[in-house]
Each structure stands twice: as C-alpha cells, then as structure tokens.
Amino acid sequence: MESHAKVVIIGGGVVGCSILFHLARFGWKDCVLLERNELTSGSSWHAAGQIHTISSDPNISRLQGYTIKLYEELEELSGQSVGLHSTGGFYLASNKDWYDYLKRERSKARYMGLDQEFISLEEVARLHPLIDPKRYIAALWDPLDGDIDPSGVTYAYAKAAKRLGASYHTHAAVIETNQRADGSWDVVTANGTINAEHIVNAGGLWAREVGHLSGLNLPVQPMEHHYLITESIPQIEEREERLPAGIDYEGNMYFRQEGKGMLLGTYEPIATPWSVRGTPQDFGHELLEPQLDHIAERLELGFERIPALADAGIKDMINGPFTFGPDGNPMIGPVPGMRNYWAAVGVMAGFCQAGGVGKCLAEWMIEGEPEVDVWAMDIARFGDYASPEYGTIKSTENYERRFILTFPNETLPRGRGQRTTSIYDRLTARGAVWADGFGLEHALWFADGPEDAHEDPTFRRSRAHDYVAREVKAVRENVGFIEIANFAKHSFVGRDARKFLDHVMAGNVPGPGRITLSPMLTPKGKLYGDLTIACLGEEEFMIFGSGAAQEMHRRWFESHLDGYDLQYRNESSRYHGFGLSGPKARELLSRLCRDDVSGEAFKFRDIRRTFVAGVPAILTRLSFSGELGYEIYVQPEYQLRLYEAILQAGEDLGLQHYGARALMSMRLEKSWGVWTLDFRPDFTAAQSGLDAFINWNKDFIGKQAAADERAAGPTIKLVAMTIDTDDIDVCNDEAILKDGVCVGYVTSGGYAHHVQQSMALGYVPTELAAAGTALEVEINGEMYAAKIVDAALYDPAGANMRG
Ligand SMILES: Cc1cc2nc3c(=O)[nH]c(=O)nc-3n(C[C@H](O)[C@H](O)[C@H](O)COP(=O)(O)OP(=O)(O)OC[C@H]3O[C@@H](n4cnc5c(N)ncnc54)[C@H](O)[C@@H]3O)c2cc1C
C-alpha cells in the first residue's frame, strides 16, 4: 500500500468510485480509494438501478443529466459494461397538482438543456401497454431515463480511474484517521498507513462511523427500502423492445422492466430507519428481512395502475438500507470547522447522482470551486443544530415524502422547533405562521391569532396573501416590526481585521460607525456572498448576511485567515434582534433610546453600540424593506425585554408585526435580489449588478476575473420584471421566453403588495436586458406577458430609506 497520497477516499461504493474517477480525470492521479470489503459492499450492490433526471433542485437535475450522459463514455473508458438501457421514461401525474408540478418541471427543463416533453396518454399506452392509462391525466417524457447495472457502474468508475492512474484497495478498512499538525491526515488500515493531504468520507451506509473516526457527527440515517421483481410476464416476453421506465408520483413508486418481468419499488408511507445507533461493522453483502405489510397498500395501488403486475408471481423481494440526509439531498464539500476533510455522504440516488457528485467534488478539490452552484448539496447548509437525532427525524420525513409534492409555500412539519428564540410563544399567540431556516424558527406572516394561523399548500396565491398585504401597508404607512434573529452575524476583531476584509470583500470596507454593502467573490469571479460590512471600531467589524449560508461563509472566512492577526467568530446565535421599518420608525426608536436618532445625528448606514429600551444593543440604520429603518441586535437574554418595550412604545403608532413574506414582497418592489436565489455562485458580480459595489482601487479575491468580465461585458444580466397575472405569481425557476424561445429563468419573485404588481427577478441575455423589453414567463404551463422595469417601482431614488 502507498505511504502517501494527495487524496484518500474512504468507501468504494458508487459515490467514492465516481470521485476517484473524476479526480484522476481532472488531473489528480495520486489518489487512493480504500474499501473495507469488496467494491459495492454498502448500498450500491442492491440498488434497483433506475435512472432519471428530475430532482427538487434545478442544478441537481442538471447534474443528474450529466451523470446519465456519462454512462456510455464510462463504459468505453473502463472496458466494463454498465448495463445501460436508455429506454426513456415517463413521470406520471394522476391529479391536477402533480400535473402542475410536471408543467413546472418542463419549464425548468427548457433552460437546463434537458429534453422533456409531454406525451399523450395514448402514447403512454403505446409505449407501455401494461399501464392502465385511465389512471393518469398527464405524462412527461424524458428520453434520458432508463436503468443501469449498479455493480457494473461502480466497477466501471473504479476501473476507469485505475486506467487514468489512480488506485484502489479492497479489504482495506480504515480504522483510524489522525490529523497531523500540518493539516494532512494519517489514514490507518490493518495493512498500513497512508498520509494524505485530503480525505473524503464516502462511507455511504457507514458515513456516520467514518465521521466518528475524525470526531464528526453527521445527521444522516440509513433507511430500509423495498422493491420487488416479478416472474416473467407474457406481454413482455412477446415484446422485442424494452419497456420504458416510469415514476408514479401519487403512488410514490417507480418501475421498469427487469429481465422479462418488471421491477417495482416504492417508498413506504411509514418509513423504517435502520440501525439508528450505528451501522454494524460486520454488515456486508446482506439484505434485510422484507416487510410486506409495510408496502402492501402501495403495491395494491401499483397493481391497479399496472394490472399485469397483479397476475405476475413475485420472484424476488428486496429490502436494503440506503442513507438519507435531512432534506433528502446529498451532503458534499469541505466540512466547516475541519481542515482538508471532505464529505460525500447522504447520496440517496447514487446511480442518478454520483457522476455529478464526483464531478463537483473533484472540481472543488482541484480548482477550489465547483463549476455550478452546489448549494443544494453543500454540507455547509447544515450546522450544529443538525444533530444525529435531528438527522433521523428529518431523513425519515424525506424518505416518506420521496415522491410527495412539496408546494412552494409549504413548510415540512418534522424536526420543527429545533431552535427558537425567547419570543417564540409570544409570536405564536399573535398568530405567527412559522418556517424554519438553519433550524431556527422565523415568522412568515401573522394571522389573526393562533386559531387562524394556517395555510393550504398551493402553487397559487394562498389565504396568506391578504394578511401579507396588511403587513406591507403598515410598514409603508406607519411602522412595522420583524424579528431578525435569523440573520447571520460574523465578527472580526484584531489588528489585521481591516486588511483581511479588504482582501476577501470586493467592496469598500467602511470607517468606524459606518456600514457598506459588498459582494464577496471567488477567484473565478463568481458571487460567494452579498454581505453588509459594519465597522464598530478601527479593529472591530461585524458582517451581516444570509442566515442559511452562515456556515458556508464561516468556512470561506476561516479558509483565508492564515497570515492575518485577527479573531474571527460566527456570532449568529450570540445576537438576536429586531428590525423596525416605516415612516414612524424613528419616532418609535426615539421613545426607546436616549441617543439623538435624528436623520443628521444617525444617518443611513450608521452603526453604534448603545442602549435601546435600557438594554445593551448594536443599533444600525438599515432596512431591507426600502423604508426608513433600523436593525437592533441584542444578546438573546435581552431580547424579550426589548420586545415588550417595543410593543408598548409602538402601541399608538400603529405598530404591526410582519414576517419574511412581507419583507420579500417589499424588496421586490425595490428590485433587490437575495442570497441563495438571485445572488449565488452561478452568477458573477457584473451579471448580478453587484459590481456597482466593487472598489476597483484595491486588490481583492476575484479581482482579475471580475475585471476581465467588466472589459468584455457580461453575457447575461439580472433584471426585474412585471408580470401580467391575476391570481398566480412565480415561485422561482420558471422559464423566461422571447418569441417562444427560452432565454433565461426566474430566480425569485412574487407579489409586490404596495405597487400591486406581480413581479420576478431573473437572468436574461444582455441584449434582452434593456428596460421595456417584452418577454414571457411560463407559470404552471401558461405563458404570461412580462416587461423589464427601468428602476425600482417603489421609491426609486431611495428618499424614504435615506430620509
Ligand atoms: C433497495 C435499494 C434500491 C435502490 N435503488 C436505486 C435506484 O434505482 N437508483 C438510484 O440512483 N439509487 C438507488 N438506490 C440508492 C443507491 O444504492 C445509493 O444511493 C448508493 O449506493 C450510495 O452509494 P455510496 O457510495 O454513497 O454508499 P455505499 O454503497 O454504502 O458505499 C459505501 C462504501 O464504503 C465502505 N466503507 C464503509 N466504511 C469504511 C471504512 N471504514 N473503510 C473503508 N471502506 C469503508 C463500505 O464497505 C461501502 O462499500 C437504492 C438503494 C437501495 C437500498
């Protein structure tokens, strides 16, 4: 065994082997994979082998397309058959909601370069005579879908990697991973130790145990999963052509041809987490006892929809475990807080996803960033709150909802209340409708008391619409109040704090008492943050940003700290707080604070430490609503006191609680984008318009790439559009069309209540980005006229905010 390697990958399932292949292919040959048993000895050997492109996240769908398109080439590169059957496949809707979902998927496919089209039910019956088409109302066809041989694929990745110069060892269980002072890892097996610059946890079913070797607790959970294989079916025996694959959403099941029979898999309505306290080390090429009663109901539905199955004998019933993460998506990337430790775990559809996971991880390791935004798979989207117990609860929920529709306004019920603030019960009593982000509850909108706090999931406007309108009106006319504990706060203290921020942030770093807005860029000029920098003292700074991205940003800051004399901390949980917004916000604040908060004494983008309602606070003059506004941050133990004082002082000013939905509506009419939607690593500063905040007179990460793009001009641009609709708004990811051709897509949108206009933000080619350009946006399969706006529809000069 080698004594040194650039990378050691732990785990020889499909995910580990794909990473090894991609690293070698992109130029890192000095990589070794260690497998405790034979390759495929976890989930990979007993997978059903069905492949499809659709996923909840467009970039994951895109990467699933990449994975499937790679198979033929992989066969050639490795000399190993992958058993690919490119039969094509359909996604079947048996009710209107699923039909709407499929229309939305087709809209996404237009810009993802995937070739999905609706086919008639007669066509479904022609392509798959075993299906009863009367059970369905629509079918979306994807020619990429089909099936592969799981072992063949895994071995093909490994063999191709070997041909490219990488190596793997079987029967080489990793028993220790010990980090040296230089950040490299000693990876210990019974046969020897390899010193590696980087290690990758691709332990699949044993991802938790591999994590424990390095002190890492992962919130992943293996789940039991069943599929059955029938005896030969006469109608199939008679055919020459292989049947297409299919997914029946309402039935929560997938099916395909296997031999001359069929394979039918289903996600049980009540899931069974497997080996909750840890995967046994001696579990190998084994299966679990089938639990027919767990899937009986779903099978009956399957027999109704594919009647030939009811008469076919069952040849094999498989129950095998595979690992889920808390939101059902993979967890990949550098683990925040650890050096040179990479994860590729919780990959629950390895044969659809492993190619994309391997590609992104290899790019990330070699080039420092993946080609596309992998936020939906980034392990940093979870933090400490995602405990192993939380992982089991959420993984179970996601398993049960595998093919169950989640509407854009829907929040999932399990694992809720993991993090709450001191006013949670008070806000609940006032009718708060909650969502969780990074484990923390925040109010979406306020109903008329707890009894009224409910909302039906829908693609259209919900009953919340009128309540949100009320909140927006109060902010625009009087004063509104929002809890902002969920904003991220990063602190930088020390001699080199300014120097450091000047290097990592592309914009101006403010002087004491002032605040600036700044993009943060990757070396390739992609957006990695859209952040608010505040200077509390010459050597003390605070950055406010996306709460969801706090660990992603922490990882970025920590990875650039070397050589600087400063202390960095993610203090998001150390400060909770409130935003006050509206024309009467100053009056309200002045009743709570002895400072002079007049427009001259406390200007727009000022910050100071002071006392508000008699408690120590960091007070800023900022607002994301586009109104005169303040943000007040206090340590959590003061939050309740401050809350009560604000309520009392605001009583005669028409003070209204408002939530995230109203805030999102108000920022739309200001044409402001938000992180994770409009601003993310898929886009650059010039494309997003955030280049307006760049300070070109200094050096910063990504400057060269940003300057090159500035010289050439961006090829696409973020624009704000009005959309002519009566009762429906975009929910993100809709196609934008010009003369019937897809030219871009919506990144966010909704209803702008004050200006009473449905709106969207999205990226279009620069030549179509001029104000007034007429476009179309496809919402639930219908085309709506859209027009690019010139300036913000509300207060374009910002007079209210600065006043
Ligand atoms: C019944 C069933 C049906 C499925 N059907 C499909 C399907 O149709 N399509 C699809 O895309 N996906 C399907 N899947 C999911 C798919 O099997 C998994 O997503 C995939 O196998 C995960 O691969 P992995 O490499 O992450 O994990 P694993 O396959 O579990 O591999 C992990 C490897 O790490 C090794 N290892 C663990 N600890 C150590 C250590 N300490 N040292 C060295 N090696 C170690 C293990 O021995 C193992 O080989 C199915 C799964 C099941 C259970």
PDB file of C-alpha atoms and ligand atoms in Angstrom, residues 9-17 33-52 71 148 150 154 169 172-175 189 202-207 209-210 213 223-227 254 256 263 267 281 283-284 287 318-323 344-354 402, ligand 1:
ATOM      1  CA  ILE A   9     -11.249   8.340  -0.391  1.00  0.00           C
ATOM      2  CA  ILE A  10     -12.855   6.152   2.242  1.00  0.00           C
ATOM      3  CA  GLY A  11     -15.527   3.935   0.730  1.00  0.00           C
ATOM      4  CA  GLY A  12     -15.813   2.015  -2.514  1.00  0.00           C
ATOM      5  CA  GLY A  13     -19.491   2.464  -3.289  1.00  0.00           C
ATOM      6  CA  VAL A  14     -20.661   4.237  -6.408  1.00  0.00           C
ATOM      7  CA  VAL A  15     -20.019   7.652  -4.833  1.00  0.00           C
ATOM      8  CA  GLY A  16     -16.417   7.002  -3.737  1.00  0.00           C
ATOM      9  CA  CYS A  17     -15.569   5.364  -7.072  1.00  0.00           C
ATOM     10  CA  LEU A  33      -9.605   4.687  -2.583  1.00  0.00           C
ATOM     11  CA  LEU A  34      -9.838   2.348   0.389  1.00  0.00           C
ATOM     12  CA  GLU A  35     -12.710  -0.118   0.652  1.00  0.00           C
ATOM     13  CA  ARG A  36     -13.291  -2.259   3.733  1.00  0.00           C
ATOM     14  CA  ASN A  37     -14.708  -5.201   1.762  1.00  0.00           C
ATOM     15  CA  GLU A  38     -15.297  -5.595  -1.988  1.00  0.00           C
ATOM     16  CA  LEU A  39     -16.372  -2.562  -4.037  1.00  0.00           C
ATOM     17  CA  THR A  40     -20.175  -2.053  -3.855  1.00  0.00           C
ATOM     18  CA  SER A  41     -20.388  -3.600  -0.363  1.00  0.00           C
ATOM     19  CA  GLY A  42     -22.762  -0.982   1.069  1.00  0.00           C
ATOM     20  CA  SER A  43     -25.970   0.137  -0.626  1.00  0.00           C
ATOM     21  CA  SER A  44     -24.551   0.082  -4.094  1.00  0.00           C
ATOM     22  CA  TRP A  45     -24.804  -3.624  -4.920  1.00  0.00           C
ATOM     23  CA  HIS A  46     -28.527  -3.996  -4.224  1.00  0.00           C
ATOM     24  CA  ALA A  47     -29.827  -0.798  -5.853  1.00  0.00           C
ATOM     25  CA  ALA A  48     -32.692  -1.064  -8.307  1.00  0.00           C
ATOM     26  CA  GLY A  49     -30.553   0.688 -10.915  1.00  0.00           C
ATOM     27  CA  GLN A  50     -33.250   3.022 -12.206  1.00  0.00           C
ATOM     28  CA  ILE A  51     -32.025   6.371 -13.507  1.00  0.00           C
ATOM     29  CA  HIS A  52     -33.908   9.632 -14.010  1.00  0.00           C
ATOM     30  CA  TYR A  71     -22.529   6.245 -18.760  1.00  0.00           C
ATOM     31  CA  ILE A 148     -28.168   0.520 -15.423  1.00  0.00           C
ATOM     32  CA  PRO A 150     -25.343  -0.904 -10.267  1.00  0.00           C
ATOM     33  CA  THR A 154     -19.405   1.127  -9.674  1.00  0.00           C
ATOM     34  CA  HIS A 169      -7.549  -1.253  -2.452  1.00  0.00           C
ATOM     35  CA  ALA A 172      -8.628  -2.267   3.468  1.00  0.00           C
ATOM     36  CA  ALA A 173     -10.928  -0.995   6.220  1.00  0.00           C
ATOM     37  CA  VAL A 174      -9.950   2.397   7.577  1.00  0.00           C
ATOM     38  CA  ILE A 175      -9.737   2.091  11.339  1.00  0.00           C
ATOM     39  CA  THR A 189      -5.674   0.396   7.977  1.00  0.00           C
ATOM     40  CA  ALA A 202     -17.683   8.425   1.089  1.00  0.00           C
ATOM     41  CA  GLY A 203     -18.675   5.833   3.676  1.00  0.00           C
ATOM     42  CA  GLY A 204     -22.311   5.541   2.488  1.00  0.00           C
ATOM     43  CA  LEU A 205     -24.059   3.241   4.957  1.00  0.00           C
ATOM     44  CA  TRP A 206     -21.125   3.800   7.359  1.00  0.00           C
ATOM     45  CA  ALA A 207     -20.734   7.533   6.778  1.00  0.00           C
ATOM     46  CA  GLU A 209     -18.891   5.667  11.649  1.00  0.00           C
ATOM     47  CA  VAL A 210     -16.264   7.019   9.268  1.00  0.00           C
ATOM     48  CA  LEU A 213     -13.095   8.440  13.389  1.00  0.00           C
ATOM     49  CA  MET A 223     -33.481   3.818   5.741  1.00  0.00           C
ATOM     50  CA  GLU A 224     -34.986   0.466   4.796  1.00  0.00           C
ATOM     51  CA  HIS A 225     -36.237   0.362   1.212  1.00  0.00           C
ATOM     52  CA  HIS A 226     -38.168  -2.264  -0.755  1.00  0.00           C
ATOM     53  CA  TYR A 227     -38.521  -3.215  -4.343  1.00  0.00           C
ATOM     54  CA  TYR A 254     -41.034   3.670  -9.638  1.00  0.00           C
ATOM     55  CA  ARG A 256     -39.056  -0.604 -15.032  1.00  0.00           C
ATOM     56  CA  LEU A 263     -39.259  -4.240 -11.096  1.00  0.00           C
ATOM     57  CA  TYR A 267     -41.363   4.494  -0.714  1.00  0.00           C
ATOM     58  CA  GLN A 281     -19.200  -3.085  11.101  1.00  0.00           C
ATOM     59  CA  PHE A 283     -22.810  -5.801   7.806  1.00  0.00           C
ATOM     60  CA  GLY A 284     -21.704  -6.732   4.302  1.00  0.00           C
ATOM     61  CA  LEU A 287     -30.219  -7.769   2.736  1.00  0.00           C
ATOM     62  CA  ILE A 318     -35.509  -6.852  -1.846  1.00  0.00           C
ATOM     63  CA  ASN A 319     -35.281  -4.868   1.362  1.00  0.00           C
ATOM     64  CA  GLY A 320     -31.989  -2.992   1.597  1.00  0.00           C
ATOM     65  CA  PRO A 321     -30.779   0.061   3.508  1.00  0.00           C
ATOM     66  CA  PHE A 322     -29.543   3.317   1.967  1.00  0.00           C
ATOM     67  CA  THR A 323     -28.594   6.602   3.536  1.00  0.00           C
ATOM     68  CA  ALA A 344     -19.730  12.980   0.046  1.00  0.00           C
ATOM     69  CA  VAL A 345     -22.480  11.424   2.145  1.00  0.00           C
ATOM     70  CA  GLY A 346     -26.259  11.091   2.202  1.00  0.00           C
ATOM     71  CA  VAL A 347     -26.369  10.388  -1.543  1.00  0.00           C
ATOM     72  CA  MET A 348     -29.718   8.625  -1.718  1.00  0.00           C
ATOM     73  CA  ALA A 349     -29.953   8.201  -5.502  1.00  0.00           C
ATOM     74  CA  GLY A 350     -26.366   7.279  -6.234  1.00  0.00           C
ATOM     75  CA  PHE A 351     -26.939   5.997  -9.749  1.00  0.00           C
ATOM     76  CA  CYS A 352     -28.644   9.219 -10.767  1.00  0.00           C
ATOM     77  CA  GLN A 353     -26.361  11.498  -8.778  1.00  0.00           C
ATOM     78  CA  ALA A 354     -22.893  10.012  -8.214  1.00  0.00           C
ATOM     79  CA  ARG A 402     -39.718  10.981  -1.707  1.00  0.00           C
TER      80      ARG A 402
HETATM   81  C1  LIG B   1     -33.151  -1.189  -2.261  1.00  0.00           C
HETATM   82  C2  LIG B   1     -32.461  -0.026  -2.864  1.00  0.00           C
HETATM   83  C3  LIG B   1     -32.790   0.392  -4.148  1.00  0.00           C
HETATM   84  C4  LIG B   1     -32.138   1.499  -4.714  1.00  0.00           C
HETATM   85  N1  LIG B   1     -32.443   1.874  -5.975  1.00  0.00           N
HETATM   86  C5  LIG B   1     -31.797   2.919  -6.560  1.00  0.00           C
HETATM   87  C6  LIG B   1     -32.078   3.291  -7.879  1.00  0.00           C
HETATM   88  O1  LIG B   1     -32.893   2.681  -8.548  1.00  0.00           O
HETATM   89  N2  LIG B   1     -31.417   4.350  -8.406  1.00  0.00           N
HETATM   90  C7  LIG B   1     -30.502   5.057  -7.683  1.00  0.00           C
HETATM   91  O2  LIG B   1     -29.940   6.020  -8.210  1.00  0.00           O
HETATM   92  N3  LIG B   1     -30.209   4.721  -6.420  1.00  0.00           N
HETATM   93  C8  LIG B   1     -30.837   3.672  -5.835  1.00  0.00           C
HETATM   94  N4  LIG B   1     -30.541   3.303  -4.546  1.00  0.00           N
HETATM   95  C9  LIG B   1     -29.616   4.135  -3.771  1.00  0.00           C
HETATM   96  C10 LIG B   1     -28.167   3.807  -4.046  1.00  0.00           C
HETATM   97  O3  LIG B   1     -27.961   2.452  -3.835  1.00  0.00           O
HETATM   98  C11 LIG B   1     -27.292   4.639  -3.132  1.00  0.00           C
HETATM   99  O4  LIG B   1     -27.584   5.999  -3.332  1.00  0.00           O
HETATM  100  C12 LIG B   1     -25.804   4.431  -3.398  1.00  0.00           C
HETATM  101  O5  LIG B   1     -25.494   3.080  -3.410  1.00  0.00           O
HETATM  102  C13 LIG B   1     -24.962   5.140  -2.356  1.00  0.00           C
HETATM  103  O6  LIG B   1     -23.626   4.897  -2.641  1.00  0.00           O
HETATM  104  P1  LIG B   1     -22.441   5.259  -1.637  1.00  0.00           P
HETATM  105  O7  LIG B   1     -21.200   5.039  -2.369  1.00  0.00           O
HETATM  106  O8  LIG B   1     -22.703   6.586  -1.056  1.00  0.00           O
HETATM  107  O9  LIG B   1     -22.616   4.281  -0.415  1.00  0.00           O
HETATM  108  P2  LIG B   1     -22.358   2.722  -0.226  1.00  0.00           P
HETATM  109  O10 LIG B   1     -22.786   1.963  -1.424  1.00  0.00           O
HETATM  110  O11 LIG B   1     -22.981   2.352   1.060  1.00  0.00           O
HETATM  111  O12 LIG B   1     -20.793   2.598  -0.168  1.00  0.00           O
HETATM  112  C14 LIG B   1     -20.031   2.907   0.960  1.00  0.00           C
HETATM  113  C15 LIG B   1     -18.809   2.020   0.954  1.00  0.00           C
HETATM  114  O13 LIG B   1     -17.938   2.457   1.984  1.00  0.00           O
HETATM  115  C16 LIG B   1     -17.302   1.326   2.508  1.00  0.00           C
HETATM  116  N5  LIG B   1     -16.784   1.649   3.835  1.00  0.00           N
HETATM  117  C17 LIG B   1     -17.511   1.965   4.925  1.00  0.00           C
HETATM  118  N6  LIG B   1     -16.709   2.183   5.984  1.00  0.00           N
HETATM  119  C18 LIG B   1     -15.440   2.018   5.549  1.00  0.00           C
HETATM  120  C19 LIG B   1     -14.179   2.098   6.174  1.00  0.00           C
HETATM  121  N7  LIG B   1     -14.056   2.393   7.469  1.00  0.00           N
HETATM  122  N8  LIG B   1     -13.084   1.861   5.432  1.00  0.00           N
HETATM  123  C20 LIG B   1     -13.176   1.575   4.100  1.00  0.00           C
HETATM  124  N9  LIG B   1     -14.378   1.453   3.482  1.00  0.00           N
HETATM  125  C21 LIG B   1     -15.486   1.683   4.184  1.00  0.00           C
HETATM  126  C22 LIG B   1     -18.405   0.281   2.518  1.00  0.00           C
HETATM  127  O14 LIG B   1     -17.933  -1.035   2.621  1.00  0.00           O
HETATM  128  C23 LIG B   1     -19.125   0.589   1.222  1.00  0.00           C
HETATM  129  O15 LIG B   1     -18.675  -0.211   0.157  1.00  0.00           O
HETATM  130  C24 LIG B   1     -31.167   2.198  -3.961  1.00  0.00           C
HETATM  131  C25 LIG B   1     -30.848   1.755  -2.696  1.00  0.00           C
HETATM  132  C26 LIG B   1     -31.482   0.660  -2.142  1.00  0.00           C
HETATM  133  C27 LIG B   1     -31.118   0.232  -0.769  1.00  0.00           C
END
